[in-house]
Coordinates of C-alpha atoms in Angstrom, one line a residue:
X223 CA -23.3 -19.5 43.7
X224 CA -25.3 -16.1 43.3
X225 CA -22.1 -14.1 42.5
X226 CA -21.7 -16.5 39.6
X227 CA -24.6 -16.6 38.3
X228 CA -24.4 -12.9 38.4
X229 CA -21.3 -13.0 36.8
X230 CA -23.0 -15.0 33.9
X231 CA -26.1 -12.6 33.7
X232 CA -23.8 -9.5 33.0
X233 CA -21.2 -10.1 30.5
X234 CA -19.3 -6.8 29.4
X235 CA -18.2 -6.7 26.2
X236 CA -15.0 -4.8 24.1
X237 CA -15.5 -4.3 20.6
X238 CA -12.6 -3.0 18.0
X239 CA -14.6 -2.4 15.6
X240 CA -12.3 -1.8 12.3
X241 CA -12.8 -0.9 8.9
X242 CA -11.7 -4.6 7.8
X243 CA -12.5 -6.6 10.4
X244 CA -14.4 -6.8 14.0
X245 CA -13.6 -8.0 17.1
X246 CA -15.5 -9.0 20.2
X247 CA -13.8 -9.4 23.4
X248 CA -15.9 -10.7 26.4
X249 CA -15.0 -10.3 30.0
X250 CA -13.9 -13.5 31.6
X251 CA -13.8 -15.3 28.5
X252 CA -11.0 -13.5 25.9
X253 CA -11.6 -12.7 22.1
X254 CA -14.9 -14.8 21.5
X255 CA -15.5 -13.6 17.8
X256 CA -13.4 -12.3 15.0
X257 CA -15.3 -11.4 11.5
X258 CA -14.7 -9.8 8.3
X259 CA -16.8 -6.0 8.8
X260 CA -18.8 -7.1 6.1
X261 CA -22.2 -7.5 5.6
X262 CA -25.1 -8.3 2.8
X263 CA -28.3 -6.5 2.0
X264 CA -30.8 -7.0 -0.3
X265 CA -31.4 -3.8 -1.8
X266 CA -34.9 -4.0 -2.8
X267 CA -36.0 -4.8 0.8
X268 CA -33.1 -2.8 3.0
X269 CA -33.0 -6.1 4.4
X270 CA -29.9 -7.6 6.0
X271 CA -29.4 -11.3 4.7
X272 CA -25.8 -11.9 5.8
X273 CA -22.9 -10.2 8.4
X274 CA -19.4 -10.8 8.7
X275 CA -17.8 -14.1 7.9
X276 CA -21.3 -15.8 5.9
X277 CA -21.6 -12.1 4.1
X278 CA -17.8 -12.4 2.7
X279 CA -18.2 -15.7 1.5
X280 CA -20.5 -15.1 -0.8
X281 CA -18.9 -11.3 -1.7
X282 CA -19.2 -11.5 -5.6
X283 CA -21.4 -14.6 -5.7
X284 CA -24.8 -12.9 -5.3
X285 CA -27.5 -11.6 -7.7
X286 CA -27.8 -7.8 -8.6
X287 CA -30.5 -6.8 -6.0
X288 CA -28.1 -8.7 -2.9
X289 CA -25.1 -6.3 -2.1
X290 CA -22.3 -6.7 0.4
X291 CA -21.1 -3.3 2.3
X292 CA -18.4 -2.2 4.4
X293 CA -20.4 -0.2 6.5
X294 CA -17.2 1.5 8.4
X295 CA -15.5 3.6 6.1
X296 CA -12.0 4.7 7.5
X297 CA -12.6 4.1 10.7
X298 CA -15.8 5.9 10.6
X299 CA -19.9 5.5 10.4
X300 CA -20.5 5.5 7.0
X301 CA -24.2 3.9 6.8
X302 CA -26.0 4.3 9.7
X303 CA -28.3 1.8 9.5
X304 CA -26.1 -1.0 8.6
X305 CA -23.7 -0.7 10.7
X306 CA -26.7 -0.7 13.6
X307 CA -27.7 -4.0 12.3
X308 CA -24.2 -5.5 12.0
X309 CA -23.6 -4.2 16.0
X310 CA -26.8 -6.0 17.4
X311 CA -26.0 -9.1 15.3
X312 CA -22.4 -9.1 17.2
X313 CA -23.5 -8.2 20.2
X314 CA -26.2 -10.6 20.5
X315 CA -23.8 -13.4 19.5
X316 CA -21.5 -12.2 22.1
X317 CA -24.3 -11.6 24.8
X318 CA -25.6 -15.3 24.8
X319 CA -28.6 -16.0 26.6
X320 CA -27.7 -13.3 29.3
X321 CA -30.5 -11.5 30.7
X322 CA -28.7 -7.9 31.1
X323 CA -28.1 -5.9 28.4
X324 CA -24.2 -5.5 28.4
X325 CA -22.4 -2.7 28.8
X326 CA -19.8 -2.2 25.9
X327 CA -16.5 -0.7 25.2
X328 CA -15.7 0.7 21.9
X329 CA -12.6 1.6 19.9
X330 CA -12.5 5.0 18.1
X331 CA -9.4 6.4 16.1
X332 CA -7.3 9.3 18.0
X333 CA -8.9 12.4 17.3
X334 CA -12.4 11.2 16.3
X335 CA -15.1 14.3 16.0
X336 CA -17.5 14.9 19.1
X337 CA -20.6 14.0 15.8
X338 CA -18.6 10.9 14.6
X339 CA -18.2 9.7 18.6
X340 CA -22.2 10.4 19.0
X341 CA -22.9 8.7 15.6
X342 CA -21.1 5.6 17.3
X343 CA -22.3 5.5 20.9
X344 CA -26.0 5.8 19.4
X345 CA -25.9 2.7 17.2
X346 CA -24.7 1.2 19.9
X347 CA -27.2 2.0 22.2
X348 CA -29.6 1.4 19.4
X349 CA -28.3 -2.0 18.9
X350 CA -28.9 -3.1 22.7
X351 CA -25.8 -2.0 24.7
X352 CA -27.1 -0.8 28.2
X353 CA -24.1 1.9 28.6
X354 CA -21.5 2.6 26.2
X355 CA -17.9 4.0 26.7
X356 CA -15.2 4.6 23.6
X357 CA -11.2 4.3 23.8
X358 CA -8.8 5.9 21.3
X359 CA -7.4 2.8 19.5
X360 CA -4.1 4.2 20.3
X361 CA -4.4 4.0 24.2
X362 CA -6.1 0.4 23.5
X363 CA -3.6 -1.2 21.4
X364 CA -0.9 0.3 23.9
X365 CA -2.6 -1.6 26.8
X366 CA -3.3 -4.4 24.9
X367 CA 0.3 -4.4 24.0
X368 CA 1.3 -4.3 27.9
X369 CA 3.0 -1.4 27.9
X370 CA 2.4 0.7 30.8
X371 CA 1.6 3.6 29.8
X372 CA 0.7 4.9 33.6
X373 CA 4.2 5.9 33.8
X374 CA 6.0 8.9 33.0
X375 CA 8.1 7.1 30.7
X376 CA 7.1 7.5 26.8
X377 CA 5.6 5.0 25.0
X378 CA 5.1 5.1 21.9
X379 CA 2.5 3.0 19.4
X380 CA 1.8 3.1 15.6
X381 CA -1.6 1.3 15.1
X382 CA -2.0 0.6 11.5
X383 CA -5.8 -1.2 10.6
X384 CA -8.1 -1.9 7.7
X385 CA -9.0 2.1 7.0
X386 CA -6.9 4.3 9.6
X387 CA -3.4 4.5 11.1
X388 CA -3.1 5.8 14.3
X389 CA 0.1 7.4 15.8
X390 CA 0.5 8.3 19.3
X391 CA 3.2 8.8 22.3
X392 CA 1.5 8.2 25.4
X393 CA 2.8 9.0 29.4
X394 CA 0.9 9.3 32.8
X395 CA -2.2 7.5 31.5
X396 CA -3.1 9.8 28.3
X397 CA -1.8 10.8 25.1
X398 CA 0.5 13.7 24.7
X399 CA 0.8 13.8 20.8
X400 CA -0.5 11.4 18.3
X401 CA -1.7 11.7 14.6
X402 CA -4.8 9.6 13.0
X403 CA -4.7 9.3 9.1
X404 CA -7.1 7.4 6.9
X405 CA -4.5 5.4 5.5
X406 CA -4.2 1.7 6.2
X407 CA -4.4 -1.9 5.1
X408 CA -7.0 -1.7 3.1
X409 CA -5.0 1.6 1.2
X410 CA -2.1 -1.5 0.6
X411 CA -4.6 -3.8 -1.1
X412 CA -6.1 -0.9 -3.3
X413 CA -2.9 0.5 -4.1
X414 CA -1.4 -3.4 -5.5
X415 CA -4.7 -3.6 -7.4
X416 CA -4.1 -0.3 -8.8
X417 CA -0.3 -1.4 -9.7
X418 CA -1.0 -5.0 -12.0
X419 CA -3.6 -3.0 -13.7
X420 CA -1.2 -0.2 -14.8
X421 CA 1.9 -2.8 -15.0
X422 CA 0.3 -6.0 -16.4
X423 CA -3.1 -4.7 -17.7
X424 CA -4.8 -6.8 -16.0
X425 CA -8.1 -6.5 -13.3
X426 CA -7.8 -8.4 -10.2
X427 CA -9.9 -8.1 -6.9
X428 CA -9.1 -6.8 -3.7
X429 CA -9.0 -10.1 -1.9
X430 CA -6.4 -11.4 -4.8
X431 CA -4.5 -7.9 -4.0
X432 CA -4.3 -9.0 -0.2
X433 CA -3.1 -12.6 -0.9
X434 CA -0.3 -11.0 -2.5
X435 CA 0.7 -8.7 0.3
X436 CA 0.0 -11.5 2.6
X437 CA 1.9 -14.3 0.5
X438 CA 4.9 -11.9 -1.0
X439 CA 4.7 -8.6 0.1
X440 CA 8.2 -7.1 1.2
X441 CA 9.2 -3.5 1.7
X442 CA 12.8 -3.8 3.0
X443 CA 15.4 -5.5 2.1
X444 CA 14.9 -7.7 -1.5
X445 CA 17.8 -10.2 -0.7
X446 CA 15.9 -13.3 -1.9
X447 CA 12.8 -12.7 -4.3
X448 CA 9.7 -14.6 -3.9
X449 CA 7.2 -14.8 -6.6
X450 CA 3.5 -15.7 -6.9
X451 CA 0.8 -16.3 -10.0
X452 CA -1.3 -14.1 -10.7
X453 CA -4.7 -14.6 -12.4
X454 CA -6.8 -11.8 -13.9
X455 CA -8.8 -10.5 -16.5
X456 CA -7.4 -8.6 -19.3
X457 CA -8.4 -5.3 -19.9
X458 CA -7.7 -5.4 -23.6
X459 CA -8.9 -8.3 -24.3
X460 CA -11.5 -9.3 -21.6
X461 CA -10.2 -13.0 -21.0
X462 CA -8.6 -14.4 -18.4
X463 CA -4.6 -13.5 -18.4
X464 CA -2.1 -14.8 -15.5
X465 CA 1.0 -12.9 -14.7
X466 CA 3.9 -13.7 -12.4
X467 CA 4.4 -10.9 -10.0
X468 CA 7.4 -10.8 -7.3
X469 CA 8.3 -9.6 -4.0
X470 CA 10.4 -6.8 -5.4
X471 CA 6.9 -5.2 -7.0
X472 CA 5.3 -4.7 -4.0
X473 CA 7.4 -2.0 -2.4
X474 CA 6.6 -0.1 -5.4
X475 CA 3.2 -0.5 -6.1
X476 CA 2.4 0.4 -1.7
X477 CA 4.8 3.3 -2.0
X478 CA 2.0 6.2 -1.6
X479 CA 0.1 4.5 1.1
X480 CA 3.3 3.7 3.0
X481 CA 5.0 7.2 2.5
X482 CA 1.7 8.8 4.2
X483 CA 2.5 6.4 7.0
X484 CA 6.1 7.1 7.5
X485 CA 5.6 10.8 7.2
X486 CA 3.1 10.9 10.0
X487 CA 5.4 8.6 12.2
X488 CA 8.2 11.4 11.4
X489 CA 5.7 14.3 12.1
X490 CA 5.0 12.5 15.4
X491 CA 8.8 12.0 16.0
X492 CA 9.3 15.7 15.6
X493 CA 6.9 17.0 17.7
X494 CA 7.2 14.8 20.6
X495 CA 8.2 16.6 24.0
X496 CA 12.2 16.3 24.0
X497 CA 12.6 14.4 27.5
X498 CA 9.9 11.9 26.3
X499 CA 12.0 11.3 22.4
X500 CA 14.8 10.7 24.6
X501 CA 13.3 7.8 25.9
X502 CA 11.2 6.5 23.3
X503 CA 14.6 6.7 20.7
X504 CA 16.1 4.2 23.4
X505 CA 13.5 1.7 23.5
X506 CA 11.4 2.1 20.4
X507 CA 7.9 2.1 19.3
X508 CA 5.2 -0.8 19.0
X509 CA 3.8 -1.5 16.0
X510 CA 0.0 -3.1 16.1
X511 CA -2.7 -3.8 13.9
X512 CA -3.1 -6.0 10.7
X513 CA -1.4 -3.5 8.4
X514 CA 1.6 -3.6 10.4
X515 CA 2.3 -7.0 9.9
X516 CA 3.3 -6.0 6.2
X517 CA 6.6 -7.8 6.0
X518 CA 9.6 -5.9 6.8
X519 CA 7.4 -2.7 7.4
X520 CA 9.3 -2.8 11.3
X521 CA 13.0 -2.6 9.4
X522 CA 11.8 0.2 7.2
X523 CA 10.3 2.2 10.0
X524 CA 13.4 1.5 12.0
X525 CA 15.6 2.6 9.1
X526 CA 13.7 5.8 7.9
X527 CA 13.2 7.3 11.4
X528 CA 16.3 6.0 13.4
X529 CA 14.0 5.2 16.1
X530 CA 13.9 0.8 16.9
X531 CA 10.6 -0.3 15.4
X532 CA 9.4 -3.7 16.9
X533 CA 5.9 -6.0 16.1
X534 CA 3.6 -6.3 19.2
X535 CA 3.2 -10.3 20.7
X536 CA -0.4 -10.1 19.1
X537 CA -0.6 -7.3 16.9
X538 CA -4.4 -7.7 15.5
X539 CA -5.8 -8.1 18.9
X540 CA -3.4 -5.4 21.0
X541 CA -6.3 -3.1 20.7
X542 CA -9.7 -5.4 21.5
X543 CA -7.3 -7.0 24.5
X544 CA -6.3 -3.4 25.6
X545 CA -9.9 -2.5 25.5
X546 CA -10.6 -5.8 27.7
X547 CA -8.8 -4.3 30.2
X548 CA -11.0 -1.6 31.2
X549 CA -13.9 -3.5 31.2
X550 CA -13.5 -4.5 35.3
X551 CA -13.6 -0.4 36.1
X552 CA -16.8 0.6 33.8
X553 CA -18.6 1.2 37.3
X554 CA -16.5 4.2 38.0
X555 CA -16.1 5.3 34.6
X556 CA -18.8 8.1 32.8
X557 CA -19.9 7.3 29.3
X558 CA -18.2 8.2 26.5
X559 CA -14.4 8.9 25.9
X560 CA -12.8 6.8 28.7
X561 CA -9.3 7.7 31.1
X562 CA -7.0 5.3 32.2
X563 CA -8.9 4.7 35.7
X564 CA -6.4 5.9 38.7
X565 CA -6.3 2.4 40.1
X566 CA -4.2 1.9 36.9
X567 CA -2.1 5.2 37.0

């Protein structure tokens, strides 16, 4: 009876917190929140009114002085303060009524800065974590992923979220090479609102741009078209103007976004110890994160690189499950940039 209710009094949580979206894993109960990284503030108070999913509802409904941010920028701090608020509002929710302040994991992009990885463990801290230890997404979405990556065997993952891809070819518990570019989902949605403006001259948001990678977007093989209305505003004219846009347009108008990700798949490819490319060209790479479930995105990989490309069971949560995973060894584990703990070697 006491070691439950001591179980219940110290929950420790897993957060991938993404440029697009957050989630919250909490141990012994799974993923217990996923929302939009979003929140509101009124700007002549600094005050937060709304986070996450209530602050994206009302994205482009509010009046002049009410504001919604992204706070994460590329997988990185980009206001401080916000971001503190929006990591107590999450972490309360996933706390409960627990008495402890939780110990939290959180997910970082490969090759973060030793200032960016400060900035992070300090608004958590600030925001009521009682110890906090980071994981490169890569390793997380690998373990979340199940590969074992203990081994000496390769593995290989391509983590693509809202504001960074990360590469990486992991063996023995750590990563040998990987490669962490601000290029991700978000750089898809830009780069189609980009393309109808300069094709159809018209101005549609960035929610309308991810419907249409969501709905249509293809970037291999064309064989049967789809199409999808399109409303906007007209840039000549200022009134509203609807365009029919296909499945064919998209491979085109994500072209600059998705070369940067190919080329650092290839650079990793390259560069990879011989004995583990061996391997890895055998049994392929995992793709994770929302951006990778771009349609045909694993063909195209597969087709530019030689090397079998193949979507991950659940590739938006590989990384906050993979994070999970860690959370029964924290006792052993120093803050900061986790290891794999030898128990899982």
């Amino acid at each position: 009876m006491f070691e439950n209710l001591k179980r219940d009094l110290k929950r420790d949580i897993a957060i991938d917190f993404g440029t697009a979206t957050v989630l919250v894993y909490v141990e012994g109960k799974d993923i217990v929140l996923k929302e939009p990284s979003v929140v509101a503030v009124d700007m002549s108070t600094d005050r937060v009114v709304k986070v996450g999913r209530d602050a994206m509802e009302i994205q482009g409904r509010t009046p002049e002085h009410i504001e919604t941010i992204r706070p994460m920028k590329n997988g990185s701090i980009s206001q401080y303060e916000v971001t503190l608020q929006m990591l107590k509002y999450f972490i309360r929710r996933a706390s409960g009524k627990t008495w402890i302040p939780p110990r939290v994991m959180i997910t970082v992009p490969s090759g973060i800065s030793e200032v960016e990885m400060l900035a992070v463990m300090e608004a958590s801290r600030e925001a009521g974590a009682r110890r906090t230890y980071l994981i490169e997404e890569a390793k997380a979405a690998a373990l979340g992923a199940n590969l074992d990556i203990s081994s000496a065997e390769g593995s290989m993952i391509v983590n693509i979220g809202g504001g960074v891809t990360d590469v990486a070819v992991l063996s023995m518990g750590g990563i040998v090479v990987s490669d962490s570019i601000k290029v991700g989902g978000d750089r898809f949605d830009e780069a189609i609102v980009s393309y109808i403006r300069r094709r159809y001259g018209i101005l549609i948001g960035e929610r309308t741009a991810e419907d249409i990678k969501i709905r249509i977007g293809e970037v291999f093989e064309h064989q049967k078209p789809l199409y999808m209305r399109v409303s906007g505003r007209s840039l000549s004219e200022g009134t509203p103007k609807e365009v029919v846009v296909s499945s064919k347009e998209t491979i085109e108008a994500v072209s600059e976004p998705l070369t940067a990700i190919l080329d650092s798949i290839c650079m990793i490819i390259e560069t990879m110890p011989q004995e583990l490319f061996a391997e890895i060209s055998q049994k392929g790479m995992i793709l994770t994160g929302g951006g990778s479930m771009l349609h045909g995105l694993d063909k195209l990989i597969t087709h530019v690189t030689g090397v079998p490309a193949r979507l991950a069971k659940r590739p938006i949560t590989s990384a906050v499950l993979g994070a999970g995973k860690l959370l029964p060894y924290l006792d052993r584990m120093p803050e900061g940039l986790v290891s794999l703990p030898a128990k899982m070697r």
